[in-house]
XYZ file of N, CA and C in Angstrom:
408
model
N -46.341 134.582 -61.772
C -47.507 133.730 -61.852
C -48.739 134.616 -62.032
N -49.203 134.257 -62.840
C -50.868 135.231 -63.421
C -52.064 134.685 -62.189
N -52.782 135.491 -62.261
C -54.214 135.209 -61.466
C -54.548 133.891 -61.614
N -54.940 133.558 -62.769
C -55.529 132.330 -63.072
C -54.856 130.801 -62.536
N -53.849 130.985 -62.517
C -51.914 130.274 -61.997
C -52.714 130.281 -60.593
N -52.431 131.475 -59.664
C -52.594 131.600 -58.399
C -54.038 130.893 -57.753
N -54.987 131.528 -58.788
C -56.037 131.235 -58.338
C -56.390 129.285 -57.872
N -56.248 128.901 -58.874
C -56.277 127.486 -59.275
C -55.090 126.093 -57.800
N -53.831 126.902 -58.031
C -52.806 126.237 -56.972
C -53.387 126.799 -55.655
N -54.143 127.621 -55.365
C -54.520 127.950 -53.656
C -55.988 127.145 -53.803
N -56.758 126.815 -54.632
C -57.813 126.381 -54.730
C -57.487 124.460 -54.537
N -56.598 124.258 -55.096
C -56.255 122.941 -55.169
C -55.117 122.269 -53.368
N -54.642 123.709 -53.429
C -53.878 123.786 -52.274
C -55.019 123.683 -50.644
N -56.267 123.996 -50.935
C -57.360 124.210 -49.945
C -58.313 123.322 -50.143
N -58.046 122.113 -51.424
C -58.790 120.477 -51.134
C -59.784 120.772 -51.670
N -60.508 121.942 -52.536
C -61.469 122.476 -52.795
C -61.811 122.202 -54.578
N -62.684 121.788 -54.882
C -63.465 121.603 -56.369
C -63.316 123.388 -56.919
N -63.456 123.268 -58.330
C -63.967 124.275 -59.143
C -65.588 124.635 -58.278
N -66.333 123.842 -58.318
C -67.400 123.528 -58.215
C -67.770 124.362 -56.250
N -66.828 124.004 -55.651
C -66.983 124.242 -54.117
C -66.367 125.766 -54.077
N -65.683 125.675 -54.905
C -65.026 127.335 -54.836
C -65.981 128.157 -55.327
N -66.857 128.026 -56.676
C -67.630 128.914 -57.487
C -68.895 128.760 -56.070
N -69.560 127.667 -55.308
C -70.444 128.138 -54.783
C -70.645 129.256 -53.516
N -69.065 128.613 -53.030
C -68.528 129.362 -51.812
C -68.313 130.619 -52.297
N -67.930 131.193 -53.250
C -67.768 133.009 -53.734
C -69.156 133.160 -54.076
N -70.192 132.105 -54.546
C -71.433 133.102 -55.247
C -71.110 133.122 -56.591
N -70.377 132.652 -57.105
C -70.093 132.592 -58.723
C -70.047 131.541 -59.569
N -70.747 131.745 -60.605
C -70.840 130.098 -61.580
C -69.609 129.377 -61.950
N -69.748 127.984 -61.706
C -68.456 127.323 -62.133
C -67.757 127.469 -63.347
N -68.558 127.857 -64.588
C -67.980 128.190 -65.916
C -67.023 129.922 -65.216
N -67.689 130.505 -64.436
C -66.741 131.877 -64.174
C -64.926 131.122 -63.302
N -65.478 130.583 -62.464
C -63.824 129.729 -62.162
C -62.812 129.434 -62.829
N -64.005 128.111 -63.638
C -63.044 127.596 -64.807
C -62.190 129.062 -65.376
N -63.070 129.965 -66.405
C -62.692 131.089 -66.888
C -61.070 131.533 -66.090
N -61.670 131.972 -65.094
C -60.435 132.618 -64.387
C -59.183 131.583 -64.264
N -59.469 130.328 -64.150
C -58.066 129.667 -63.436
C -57.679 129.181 -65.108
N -58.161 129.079 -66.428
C -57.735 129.583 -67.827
C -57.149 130.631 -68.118
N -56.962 131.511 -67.715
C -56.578 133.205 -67.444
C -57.559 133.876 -68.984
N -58.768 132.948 -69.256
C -59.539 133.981 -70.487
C -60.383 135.276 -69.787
N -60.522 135.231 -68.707
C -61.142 136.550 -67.952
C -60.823 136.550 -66.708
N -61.104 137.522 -65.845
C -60.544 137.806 -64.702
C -61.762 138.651 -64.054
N -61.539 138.751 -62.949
C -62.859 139.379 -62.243
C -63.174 140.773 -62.721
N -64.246 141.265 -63.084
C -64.421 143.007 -63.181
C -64.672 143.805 -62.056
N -65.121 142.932 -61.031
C -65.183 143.904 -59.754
C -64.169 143.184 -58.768
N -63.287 144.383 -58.551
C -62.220 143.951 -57.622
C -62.762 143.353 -56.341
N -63.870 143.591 -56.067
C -64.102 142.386 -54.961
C -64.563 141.305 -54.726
N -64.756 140.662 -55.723
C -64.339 139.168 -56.060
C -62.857 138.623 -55.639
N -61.960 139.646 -56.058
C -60.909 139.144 -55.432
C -60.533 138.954 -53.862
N -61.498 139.983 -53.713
C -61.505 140.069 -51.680
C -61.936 138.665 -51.714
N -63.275 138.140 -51.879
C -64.016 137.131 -51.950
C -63.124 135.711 -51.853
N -62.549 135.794 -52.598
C -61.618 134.377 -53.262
C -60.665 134.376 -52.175
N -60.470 135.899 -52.330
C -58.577 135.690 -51.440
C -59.341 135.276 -49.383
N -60.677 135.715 -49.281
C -60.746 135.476 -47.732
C -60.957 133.669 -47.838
N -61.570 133.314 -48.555
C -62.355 131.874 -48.872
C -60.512 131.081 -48.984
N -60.054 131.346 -49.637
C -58.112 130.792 -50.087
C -57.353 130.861 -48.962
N -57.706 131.820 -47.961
C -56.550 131.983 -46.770
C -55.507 132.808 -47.715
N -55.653 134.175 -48.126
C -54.638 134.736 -48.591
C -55.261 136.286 -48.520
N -54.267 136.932 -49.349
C -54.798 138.407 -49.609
C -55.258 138.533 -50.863
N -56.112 139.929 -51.420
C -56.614 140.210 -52.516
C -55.350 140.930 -53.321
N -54.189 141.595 -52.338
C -53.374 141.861 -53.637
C -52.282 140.885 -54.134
N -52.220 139.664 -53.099
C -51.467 138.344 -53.967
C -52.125 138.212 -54.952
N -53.341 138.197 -55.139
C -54.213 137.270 -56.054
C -54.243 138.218 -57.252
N -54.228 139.510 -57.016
C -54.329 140.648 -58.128
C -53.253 141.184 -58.682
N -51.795 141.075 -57.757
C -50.824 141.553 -58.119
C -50.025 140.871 -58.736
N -49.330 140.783 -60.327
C -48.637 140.252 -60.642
C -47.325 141.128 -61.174
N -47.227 142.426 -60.830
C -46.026 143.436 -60.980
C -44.769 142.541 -60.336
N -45.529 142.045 -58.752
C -44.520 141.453 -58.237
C -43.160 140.472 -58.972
N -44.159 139.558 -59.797
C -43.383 138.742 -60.007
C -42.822 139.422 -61.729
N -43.006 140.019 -62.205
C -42.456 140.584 -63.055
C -41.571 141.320 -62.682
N -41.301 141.861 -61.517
C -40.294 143.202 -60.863
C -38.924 141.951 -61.115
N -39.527 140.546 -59.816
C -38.325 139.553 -59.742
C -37.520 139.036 -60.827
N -38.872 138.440 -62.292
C -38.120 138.150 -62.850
C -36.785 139.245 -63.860
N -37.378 139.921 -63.327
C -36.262 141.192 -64.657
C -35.075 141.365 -63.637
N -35.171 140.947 -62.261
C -34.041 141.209 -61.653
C -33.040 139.878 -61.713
N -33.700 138.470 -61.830
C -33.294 137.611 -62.298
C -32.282 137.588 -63.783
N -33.139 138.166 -64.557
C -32.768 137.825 -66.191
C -32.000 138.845 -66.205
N -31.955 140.050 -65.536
C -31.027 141.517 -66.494
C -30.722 142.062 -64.978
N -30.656 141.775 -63.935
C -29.475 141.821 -62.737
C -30.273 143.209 -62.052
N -29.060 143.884 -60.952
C -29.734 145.124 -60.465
C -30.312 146.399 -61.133
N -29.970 146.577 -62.327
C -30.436 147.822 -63.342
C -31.570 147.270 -63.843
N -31.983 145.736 -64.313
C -33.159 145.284 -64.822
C -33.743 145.504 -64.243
N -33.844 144.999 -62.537
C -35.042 144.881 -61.462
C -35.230 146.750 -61.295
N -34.469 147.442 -60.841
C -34.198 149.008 -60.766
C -35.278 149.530 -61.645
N -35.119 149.329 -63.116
C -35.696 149.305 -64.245
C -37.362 148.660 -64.385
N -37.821 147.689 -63.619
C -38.847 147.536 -63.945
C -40.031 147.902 -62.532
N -38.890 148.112 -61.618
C -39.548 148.842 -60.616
C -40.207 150.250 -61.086
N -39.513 151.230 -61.710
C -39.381 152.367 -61.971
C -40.938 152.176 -62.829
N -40.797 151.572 -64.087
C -42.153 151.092 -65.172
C -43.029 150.902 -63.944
N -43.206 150.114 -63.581
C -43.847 149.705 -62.743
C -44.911 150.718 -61.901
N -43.865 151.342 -61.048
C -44.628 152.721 -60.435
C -45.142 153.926 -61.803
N -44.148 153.965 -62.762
C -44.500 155.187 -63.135
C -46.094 154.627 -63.995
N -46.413 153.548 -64.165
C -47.251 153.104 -64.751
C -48.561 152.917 -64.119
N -47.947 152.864 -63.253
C -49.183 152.616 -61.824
C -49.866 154.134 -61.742
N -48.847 154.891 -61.230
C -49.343 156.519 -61.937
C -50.061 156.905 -62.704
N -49.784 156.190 -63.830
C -50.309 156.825 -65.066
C -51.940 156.605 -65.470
N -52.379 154.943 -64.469
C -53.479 154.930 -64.551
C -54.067 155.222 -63.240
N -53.812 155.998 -62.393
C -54.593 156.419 -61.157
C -55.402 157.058 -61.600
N -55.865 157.420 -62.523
C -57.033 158.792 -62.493
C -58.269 157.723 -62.747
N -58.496 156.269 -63.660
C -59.679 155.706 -63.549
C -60.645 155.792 -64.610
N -59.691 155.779 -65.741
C -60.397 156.450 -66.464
C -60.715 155.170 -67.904
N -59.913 154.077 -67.204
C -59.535 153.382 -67.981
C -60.477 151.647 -66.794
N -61.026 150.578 -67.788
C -61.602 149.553 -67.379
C -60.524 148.961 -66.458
N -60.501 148.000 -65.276
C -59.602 147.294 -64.891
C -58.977 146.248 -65.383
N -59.832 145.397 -66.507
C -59.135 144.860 -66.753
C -57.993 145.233 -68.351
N -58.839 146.479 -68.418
C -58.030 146.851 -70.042
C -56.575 147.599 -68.894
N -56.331 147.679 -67.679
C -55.392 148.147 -67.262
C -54.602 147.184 -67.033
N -55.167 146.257 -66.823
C -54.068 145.198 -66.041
C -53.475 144.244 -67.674
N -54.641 144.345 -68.938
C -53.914 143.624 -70.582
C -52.686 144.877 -70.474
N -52.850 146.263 -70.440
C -51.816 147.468 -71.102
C -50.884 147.470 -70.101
N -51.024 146.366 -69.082
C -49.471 146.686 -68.131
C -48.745 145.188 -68.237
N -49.452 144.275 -69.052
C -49.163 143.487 -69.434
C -48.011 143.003 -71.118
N -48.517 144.297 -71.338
C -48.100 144.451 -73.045
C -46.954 145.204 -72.517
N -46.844 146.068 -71.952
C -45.496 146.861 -71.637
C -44.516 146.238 -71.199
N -44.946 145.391 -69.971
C -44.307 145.031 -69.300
C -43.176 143.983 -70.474
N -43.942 143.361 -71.447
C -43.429 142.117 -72.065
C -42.524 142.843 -73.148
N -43.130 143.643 -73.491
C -42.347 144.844 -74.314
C -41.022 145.502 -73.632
N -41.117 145.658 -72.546
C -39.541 145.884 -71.685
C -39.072 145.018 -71.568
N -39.259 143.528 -71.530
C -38.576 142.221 -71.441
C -37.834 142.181 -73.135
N -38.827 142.075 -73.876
C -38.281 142.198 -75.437
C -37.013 143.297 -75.546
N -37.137 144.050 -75.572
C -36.654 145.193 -75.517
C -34.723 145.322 -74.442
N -34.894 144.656 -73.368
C -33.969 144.231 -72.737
C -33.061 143.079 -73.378
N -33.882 142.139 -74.030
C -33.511 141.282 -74.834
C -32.656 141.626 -75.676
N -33.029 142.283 -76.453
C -32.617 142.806 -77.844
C -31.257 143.714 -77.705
N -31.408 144.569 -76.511
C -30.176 145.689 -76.344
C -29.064 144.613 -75.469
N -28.412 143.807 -76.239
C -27.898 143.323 -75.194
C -26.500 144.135 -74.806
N -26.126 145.331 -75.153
C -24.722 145.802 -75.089
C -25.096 146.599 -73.080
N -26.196 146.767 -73.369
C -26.916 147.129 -71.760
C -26.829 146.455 -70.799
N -27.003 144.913 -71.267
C -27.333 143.454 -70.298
C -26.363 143.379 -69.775
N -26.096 142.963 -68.223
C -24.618 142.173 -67.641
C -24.245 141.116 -68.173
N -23.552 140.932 -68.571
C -22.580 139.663 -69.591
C -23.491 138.431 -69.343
N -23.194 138.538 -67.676
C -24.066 137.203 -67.002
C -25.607 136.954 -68.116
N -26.180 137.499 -67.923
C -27.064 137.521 -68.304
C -27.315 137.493 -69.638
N -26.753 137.692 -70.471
C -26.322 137.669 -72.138
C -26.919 136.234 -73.103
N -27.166 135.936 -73.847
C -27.557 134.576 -74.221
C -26.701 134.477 -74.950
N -25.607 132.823 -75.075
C -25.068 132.783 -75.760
C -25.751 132.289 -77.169
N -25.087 132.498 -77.960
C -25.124 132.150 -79.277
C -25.082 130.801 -79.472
């Protein structure tokens, strides 16, 4: 589930307007809307603090979506998939620790990979557990 996904079901889940949420963070209702569309996402990570204390949750539910990408590859392509996107995952996380790069151009380029290892899993199916195989 993407930010915008999360954002929106804890907002609706807490009885709360677009309108009551954007005043309660300090942020314009067109910025809400935005986010729970997934066309932008916050630039300062503490907006997400913001949202996630106002939601009754945390800032890395709301920011983290590795999670559910780790699950689904363990779902679709078994223990070597999930193994496999754990591994991306961290080594990717790595790769942008130094900061050198915008947050949100980090979180589109772990997005493109990530979908790119899904493709990619797809395609090799002599790799895939049978289970998991699409039939024809």
């Amino acid at each position: 589930m993407r930010f915008g996904e999360k954002l929106r079901k804890l907002r609706k889940d807490s009885h709360l307007t677009q309108a009551e949420l954007a005043k309660r963070a300090g942020l314009g209702l067109k910025t809400i809307t935005n986010y729970e569309k997934g066309t932008t996402y916050p630039q300062d990570r503490r907006v997400y603090s913001v949202l996630a204390e106002i939601l009754g949750t945390s800032a890395d539910y709301l920011h983290n979506e590795n999670d559910d990408f780790i699950s689904m590859a363990g779902k679709e392509f078994g223990y070597r998939g999930r193994i496999g996107a754990e591994k991306l995952v961290g080594e990717l996380t790595g790769l942008f620790a130094g900061g050198e790069m915008a947050e949100e151009d980090m979180d589109e380029l772990m997005l493109a990979i990530q979908e790119a290892y899904v493709d990619a899993k797809r395609r090799n199916k002599k790799y895939a557990p049978k289970k998991y195989q699409q039939q024809p």
